[in-house]
Every structure is written in structure tokens, then in C-alpha cells.
Amino acid sequence: MFLHSVSLWNLAFYAFMVVLATLGVWDVFFDFEENKCSMSYMFEYPEYQKIELPKKLTKRYPSYELYLYGEGSYADEHKALPLTGIPVLFLPGNAGSYKQVRSIGSIALRKAEDIDFKYHFDFFSVNFNEELVALYGGSLRKQTKFVHQCIKTILKLYKGQEFAPTSVTIVGHSMGGLVARALLTLKNFKQDLINLLVTQATPHVAPVMPLDRFITEFYMTVNDYWILNARNINLTTLSVAGGFRDYQVRSGLTFLPKLSHQTSALSVVSSAVPKTWVSTDHLSIVWCKQLQLTTIRAFLDLIDADTKQITQKPKKKLSVLNHHFIRHPAKQFEENPSIISDFPGSSKWVSVKMSRWSYVAQNNSEKMYFAFPLAHHRKSYTHAYCQSTMLDTNSWIFGCINSTSSMCRQGIDLSWKAELLPTIKSLTLRLQDYPFLSHIIIYIPSVHVSQFFIDCEFFKKEARSIQLPVTHLFSFGLTSRKVILNLSGLYYNIELLNFEQIYQAFKVNVVSKCSRSKEEKTSIYKLHIPWSYEDSLTIAQVPSSTEISLKLHVAQPENDSHVALLKMYTVPDCKYEVTIKTSFPQILGQVVRFHGGAYPAYVVSSIMLAYGGQLSSLLTTGYCLEYATILDKEAKPYRVDPFVIMIKFLLGYRWFKDLWDGLFLPELEAIVLTSQSMCFPLVSLILFLLGTCTAYWSGLLSSASVQLLSSLWLALKGPVELPKDVRANASDLPFATSVFLIVSWTTCGALSILLSYLYYVFKVVHLQACLTTFRNNQQVNPKHSRRSEKKSNHHKDSPVQSLRLSVQDVEDSLRMHGTVINLLTWVVLLSLPSLIYWLKNLGYYFKLQPDPCKPLVFLLTPAVGILGNSYTLSVKSSKLLKSTSQFPLPLAVGIIAFGSTHLYRVPNFVVVPLLYHALCNFL
């Protein structure tokens, strides 16, 4: 019956929208690089020693615990406290386990063994009982206060030691990182208790899915505090994102706010981290060996030799983090490196006057210096480039500042300006920046390796910087742009013009063709984004055909004029052909990635428009139209989007903004998205069409479900007659409503919403079973049915016409009930997270406190109870029907205007027309 009310054209359109949505979802959840993280293993059996907390603290937080991680002999030795190491506290995230500390803890233990325990770290971990804090924010404040007490307890374990710490380092995964930042908002918290904060895949900017107001309020408290007190916050913070593999927390949310006066915060994507260079998913970021090794190397370099604890010097902290997480020069970290070097006179010196030079160093080759005089090259070239495949941390390139005719006596170490890449270390120098250098010196040490390669060249910037405008967003991959690199160079910069927005996505195909075999060499293609640390690298053998995905985590800031670059570290004597074209599936993926959270709001908005259309048809014609028909008629983007656009435009005027603030209206979602550079062209239209599509298919599903359940009812309980009085089956309403309210007050509001929803479905299924029985009887005894119909028509003219039901009244009622079920289904889904949280913690707390759904329950539950026992017969004669039918349109606009990024507001918009609809039965 549902399908008959939809044209084939609409059906084809809805199917097409499903295909588009599938493409976008597939790109987000499946179309990314394979997991290249190496698994971190424990060499000895991991042990978790429970730290005894004060009884008062245990009583206040019965479900929380503190553990010390250890393995083997280390664990045995440290069972007898106090401790002597450097304390590090690990905070798990949403549904995270305290045992996730074992990866970084085990690697730190192995590193301590390598240096004979000159320094070692004591890793602690908090057990939050795997709470779902990303779904329910009511416990975030409680977790923050518990962590504060844990820090105090940890520091007490070191009392009396020679090098007792006064602060701890915190590593926070996911929401654990946000809890760590929230510590600073506590009244009695001393900032000096934390010396360093490292967060992994933590959504700092905003919650992934704001499903209750407590999460939003917690975020506002934390971020507002950090922004307003930025000058007073000296806590060095590093945020590491997982990249495109992490589909749970997109990397753009992990970037800490950049403030002009704040220099103690760094944000980086794991694919850009030196010696890591991989994208991680939300869980593997905790155990990814490459990333954990980088983190522990940084921790070791942060140790102050005098205090044997993490340094308190902010400048050194930033230097170390930059060295290990931003740009690694292929050198061991030195706080004050020696830049000036004296060259021994006994070494072999070779003068090189060629503009391009290559050298193969063999095993046990003698120590040599190659000198490149710059006087001649400065006239013809602007830059010098050198690379080496020997990745040891020795100094290898210098600039001569004191030379004789045959050798250089003194130079500056340029190795600190080099960059480490997966297969080479490289350095690019702009010659005009070094007018005081007479030579560039390449040092070849005597090493015991099979062989390594060193290549150098001089070039003009214009010859190696190629501009490549990206293809248009709406070219849909049908057109492409191409550049061919014919020069036999080592390094190219391809400037990707107009590549600056997060909704852009491209496929780049790099084809390399070589004149002779280059099997032992590889090319490196690096996407460099100047305005954020989200670079990604691709390694390709030559010759080859390599496909690279180009898309952004963070849009280019308005005041930034840099250009995204594709840096190509190439093989000489090879020709490269670079082709770029728009990737439509990846654009859809970006829509899902950045705006997927708003999707439920658009679905509910479409259903709300259909709901209003049904009420209007009941008012004007006396009949309720089919859901699919009215959805096609009423759920149009032009009924919603123009109002949102108009409000956004008017908010640009001071008088309207003052009026808006005077009415205490929340900030418009479109303005929030604009401030975060997240406004896609036509994104609202795309989401609305996808929402309408989902509203259609969910209507089909709910209709089929009611039919199926009614058939099951008839099979189990037999035929059911239609009620003769519209109030006949409402006798249980006061009792049911009272039970639902009591359940909400004593346990969980979401549970009450679910029970009232099931009660409503039960009533609708019962009514459908009654109608099915009547129709079956009509087929068996048509004469009796005609007499019944005449009686029904006769009753319509009687004084008690509002108490008698006809078949048409039942069908209209079922159509209306179907739409209400659709609305209530989404209300239940949006309130379900707090119910799941409550069920998971039922062993500790019988009553959910605070409860985000409780205010909603006292309006929704009575309304749902009344509607479950109502019929269109008693509604269409109501004086309130006209105003009730006018509510859904402005509320549908309100859902998009205020609920697309604050989903917890959506049920509040739904309850208003339901409440008025229920009142229509009485007024």
C-alpha cells in the first residue's frame, strides 16, 4: 500500500540518493590506506597493580580505579612502593580500557632497559569503567575531579625520594585528552601539577556527536577557559590526530585553537609525524608502534639531567616536540647544538664544479669531503638541493665560512636544517639566504654499510616550481589537468592552485617512465599543506603508476596566502606525468565526514514537513493523505533553506543581532559552521535530499513493520474487532502514563521514552490488527459489511458521530500514526545513548544523574499516551487543528537552524506539535 502511493520517478530518485549516500559512506569507512602500523608487543607478561586510594575517594567514585603498569622484574620490584621514576598518567577515552596503557608503557620500559635504567617512566592508568562519555556527557565533570585526586595520589607515592617529581605527564586518548584539558577549569587545581599533555585522537574543537547538552556545556567550559586564559596557560600541549583512517574522530576536530599569543600548543596528523608517516584509526593510535616510539623518544629528550624529571623549560619542550613530531633533521636532539665545525686537514678533499653530481659510497670507503664552490653557481641558479640515502644521525652537509684554495677550515653544520623522509634525508637551500658561504661541503664518513647514495644539484626555482590549477568541483572527474616533468631533476614543487577548501577532493595519478632500469631507487611524493601539519607521503618504485588522494582536514584560513604543494623527490633520467581530476565519490565522502552528524536533523525535518502536510489535509479535506504522497509534496528544500539563509543574512546587521540576543536565541548553526570553514556549496541541499530519502525509506520500513507485527498478533491471539467507541481502549492511559513518569523519575528518562514508544507501537499494531480483521470479514460476508457500513454512515449523522469509527477513520488514523511513529523513532534513537550509559552502569547507579531526557519526558510521555489512543475522527473537528497544522513548518526550519550540530535539541522541536496534536482530542 505504501509503495502504490509513490510514483516510479520518485522511487528511482530515492534509490539514486541511496547510491550517492553509499558512495560517501564507503569513502569514509573503507576507502583509505591500509593499516601500516606495526603492532607493539609485550616482551613479558603485563601486570596492572591497583593503587590504593583513600576510602573517602573510593566511596565517592565507586566505579573508578587507578593502576600502575608493569612487566616482569620491573613489576615485581615496584610492588613495594614508593617509586623512583618519572610519572606518566594515561587517560582512556570513550569506552576505553585502562589496559590500553600497555603499548606505550612496554615501549618505555624497553627504552629504559637500553639505557640501563638511567631514567625510567612509571606509567599509571585510570579505569573509568569504560564509560561511554562520547554518548553521555554527564560524567565528564566527575571523571575530571577523579583525575585531579589521582594526580595528588601519584605524587604522594614519590615522597621522600631524592628526585621526587612535583608534576606528572598526561597522555590522553580520545575523550581522555579533553578530560585532561578540563583539569585546568577546576577551582582548586594547580596548573603546575601537569608538566606536559599529549592527546591522541582527541576531539578538542567540538564533540563528534553532541547528543546531550552536558557534552556541549562541558566543551564550552573547557574551550572558553583555554581561550580566555591563554596568556596564563603555560602547559605545553601536543595533539596528534589519526588522519583519514580515523573515521570516528575526524582530524579537523583535534586541532587546538591557534591563538596569536599562544605558542605552547602543537597539532599534527600522524601521517606527517617523522618516523611514523602512517594514518591510524581511532584505536590503533594507542598501539601503533611507530607513533609510540616517537612519543617515548620525545619523552626521553625532555628529561632534565639535573632533576631527572621532565624539564620545566617551555622553550625546550617545544623544541623537542618540534624535533620529533614536526620536522626531524635526521639528527639526535640537542638543546644547544654546536653549529660551527672545524675540519681536519688530513682528510681527502674533492672539488666538484658540476651543477648535478651523484656519488655511490661503498662499504669501508675512506672518509672524504666534497666541496661545491658557490661563486659560479650563484650567477646561474637560485637553489641547491642535496639528498642522502644513509639515514644515520651523523652530520653530513656543511656550509664553508673559512676556506683555502684546497680545503675548508671551518664551516656551519647545515644538517640541522635537513628533513628526514622515509628513504632519504634531504636539504634545500636558497642561495641568497647564505651570501657568507663560499662552498657547500658534503661529508662522506667511513661506515660499514653495503652502500648508500648521495645526490646534489643546483637549479632555478622557476624551472622546478610548476603551477597546476586543480579541476573544478563540478567537473565530476570528467575533465583533468596534466603536467609533464621532462627535466632530469631530483626535486620538484607542484603548486596546487585553488586547493584550499575541505569540500574539494581529487585523484592524482603520477606515471614515471625511466630511460634505464632504476629498480633500487624510489620516488617520494609528499602532499604539503602549509597552514596545518597534515602532510602525507607516498613512496613509489620507478617506473610505476601511482594514485594519490588529495583532500584536506582543515580549510585554508582567510588571512593565509600559502599554496598547497605536491613535493616530488624524483629519480634522475625519469620522466614524470602528473594528472589531476576531481573525485566525486571523495567529495561525497567529505560531506559525510564533515556533516554526517547533522544528517538525523535533516531526516526529522523532512518527516516534520510531511506531518504538517497530513494535519493540513485533515483540516482541509477531512482525510489524511498517504505518508509517501505528502512527503513528496511537502518535504522540499525551498520550504526550509531560504529561511535559514535569510536569518543568517540578517544576523550580519547589528540591529537584528541585538534583537536576536535580546530574545536569548541560541547561535545559528550556519554561523558556527562558517566560523569553522565548514560551509560546503549546496551541502544543505544535499543533506536535505538525503534526509528526505531516508524519511521515505524509514516510512516504508515502519509501515512494513506494523503490518508484520499485526499479522503476528492475529496469528497468536486471533481476530480483533474494531472499537465502537473511540475512548474504548483508553482505559489504561492514566496508569501507563503514571508508570512512565515514575520510571523516568526513579531510573532513566530515556527508558521512559522507550517504554512510551513501545506502548504507542503496541496501540498502533492493535489498531492495524482490528482493520485487518474487519477487511477479512468483509471478504467473507460482504452483505453484512455493507449493512455495517450503512450503520456507520447513519451514525455520522447522529448526535454521537464523534464516538463512532468508520473504516475510513481507521485508515486515516493509521496513516497519521505511521508518521508519528517515524518521528518518535528518531526521538528514541537520539535519546538512546543515555539509556545505554545507564544500563552499562546499573551495577553502580540505579538512577541516572544528571539525566538529559528528564525534562522532555514530562511533556512527551503524556502526549504519546494520548496519541496512542486517539483517532483522526476526534481530531479533525478540533478548534486547535488549524494552529497545530501550522507548527511543523517553522519547527522544521528550527531543527535545521538550531539542531543540525546540536542533535539533543531535535526532540524538543518534535514534542511541540505532538503535544498540540494530543490536545486536539480535547479542545
mmCIF file of C-alpha atoms in Angstrom, residues 28 32-39 173-174 199-202 239-251 254 268-273 275-292 294-295 535-536 553 593:
data_model
loop_
_atom_site.group_PDB
_atom_site.id
_atom_site.type_symbol
_atom_site.label_atom_id
_atom_site.label_comp_id
_atom_site.label_asym_id
_atom_site.label_seq_id
_atom_site.Cartn_x
_atom_site.Cartn_y
_atom_site.Cartn_z
ATOM 1 C CA VAL A 28 34.741 7.493 4.786
ATOM 2 C CA PHE A 32 41.650 4.766 2.883
ATOM 3 C CA GLU A 33 45.146 3.400 3.058
ATOM 4 C CA GLU A 34 45.746 0.030 4.665
ATOM 5 C CA ASN A 35 46.850 -0.046 8.268
ATOM 6 C CA LYS A 36 50.640 0.279 8.115
ATOM 7 C CA CYS A 37 51.106 0.467 11.877
ATOM 8 C CA SER A 38 53.343 -2.184 13.383
ATOM 9 C CA MET A 39 51.809 -3.921 16.383
ATOM 10 C CA HIS A 173 43.348 9.101 24.287
ATOM 11 C CA SER A 174 40.150 10.406 22.703
ATOM 12 C CA THR A 199 46.496 13.866 23.401
ATOM 13 C CA GLN A 200 45.805 11.172 20.833
ATOM 14 C CA ALA A 201 42.744 11.467 18.545
ATOM 15 C CA THR A 202 41.058 13.859 20.981
ATOM 16 C CA SER A 239 47.571 16.932 19.880
ATOM 17 C CA VAL A 240 48.082 14.017 17.483
ATOM 18 C CA ALA A 241 45.326 13.071 15.008
ATOM 19 C CA GLY A 242 44.942 9.772 13.205
ATOM 20 C CA GLY A 243 44.264 11.028 9.684
ATOM 21 C CA PHE A 244 41.681 9.648 7.281
ATOM 22 C CA ARG A 245 41.800 6.139 8.760
ATOM 23 C CA ASP A 246 40.188 7.531 11.891
ATOM 24 C CA TYR A 247 36.563 7.799 10.827
ATOM 25 C CA GLN A 248 35.351 8.144 14.440
ATOM 26 C CA VAL A 249 37.118 11.441 15.133
ATOM 27 C CA ARG A 250 37.977 13.442 12.026
ATOM 28 C CA SER A 251 41.358 15.116 12.292
ATOM 29 C CA THR A 254 41.722 17.519 17.026
ATOM 30 C CA VAL A 268 49.739 17.337 13.967
ATOM 31 C CA VAL A 269 48.321 14.423 11.959
ATOM 32 C CA SER A 270 50.118 11.094 12.445
ATOM 33 C CA SER A 271 50.806 10.812 8.693
ATOM 34 C CA ALA A 272 53.020 13.915 8.990
ATOM 35 C CA VAL A 273 54.942 12.766 12.088
ATOM 36 C CA LYS A 275 59.470 8.229 11.555
ATOM 37 C CA THR A 276 55.743 7.461 11.791
ATOM 38 C CA TRP A 277 54.315 8.574 8.430
ATOM 39 C CA VAL A 278 51.171 6.431 8.722
ATOM 40 C CA SER A 279 47.500 7.126 9.236
ATOM 41 C CA THR A 280 45.973 5.421 12.273
ATOM 42 C CA ASP A 281 42.418 4.528 13.133
ATOM 43 C CA HIS A 282 40.855 5.576 16.424
ATOM 44 C CA LEU A 283 42.110 2.559 18.368
ATOM 45 C CA SER A 284 45.400 1.807 16.623
ATOM 46 C CA ILE A 285 46.711 5.264 17.522
ATOM 47 C CA VAL A 286 47.125 3.839 21.028
ATOM 48 C CA TRP A 287 49.179 0.792 19.988
ATOM 49 C CA CYS A 288 50.814 1.975 16.741
ATOM 50 C CA LYS A 289 54.471 1.119 17.345
ATOM 51 C CA GLN A 290 55.880 3.848 15.088
ATOM 52 C CA LEU A 291 53.930 6.579 16.887
ATOM 53 C CA GLN A 292 54.589 5.249 20.396
ATOM 54 C CA THR A 294 58.306 8.648 18.540
ATOM 55 C CA THR A 295 56.456 9.640 21.713
ATOM 56 C CA ASP A 535 51.177 16.241 5.318
ATOM 57 C CA SER A 536 51.057 12.772 3.807
ATOM 58 C CA HIS A 553 41.446 18.065 7.166
ATOM 59 C CA ARG A 593 32.873 13.181 7.123
#
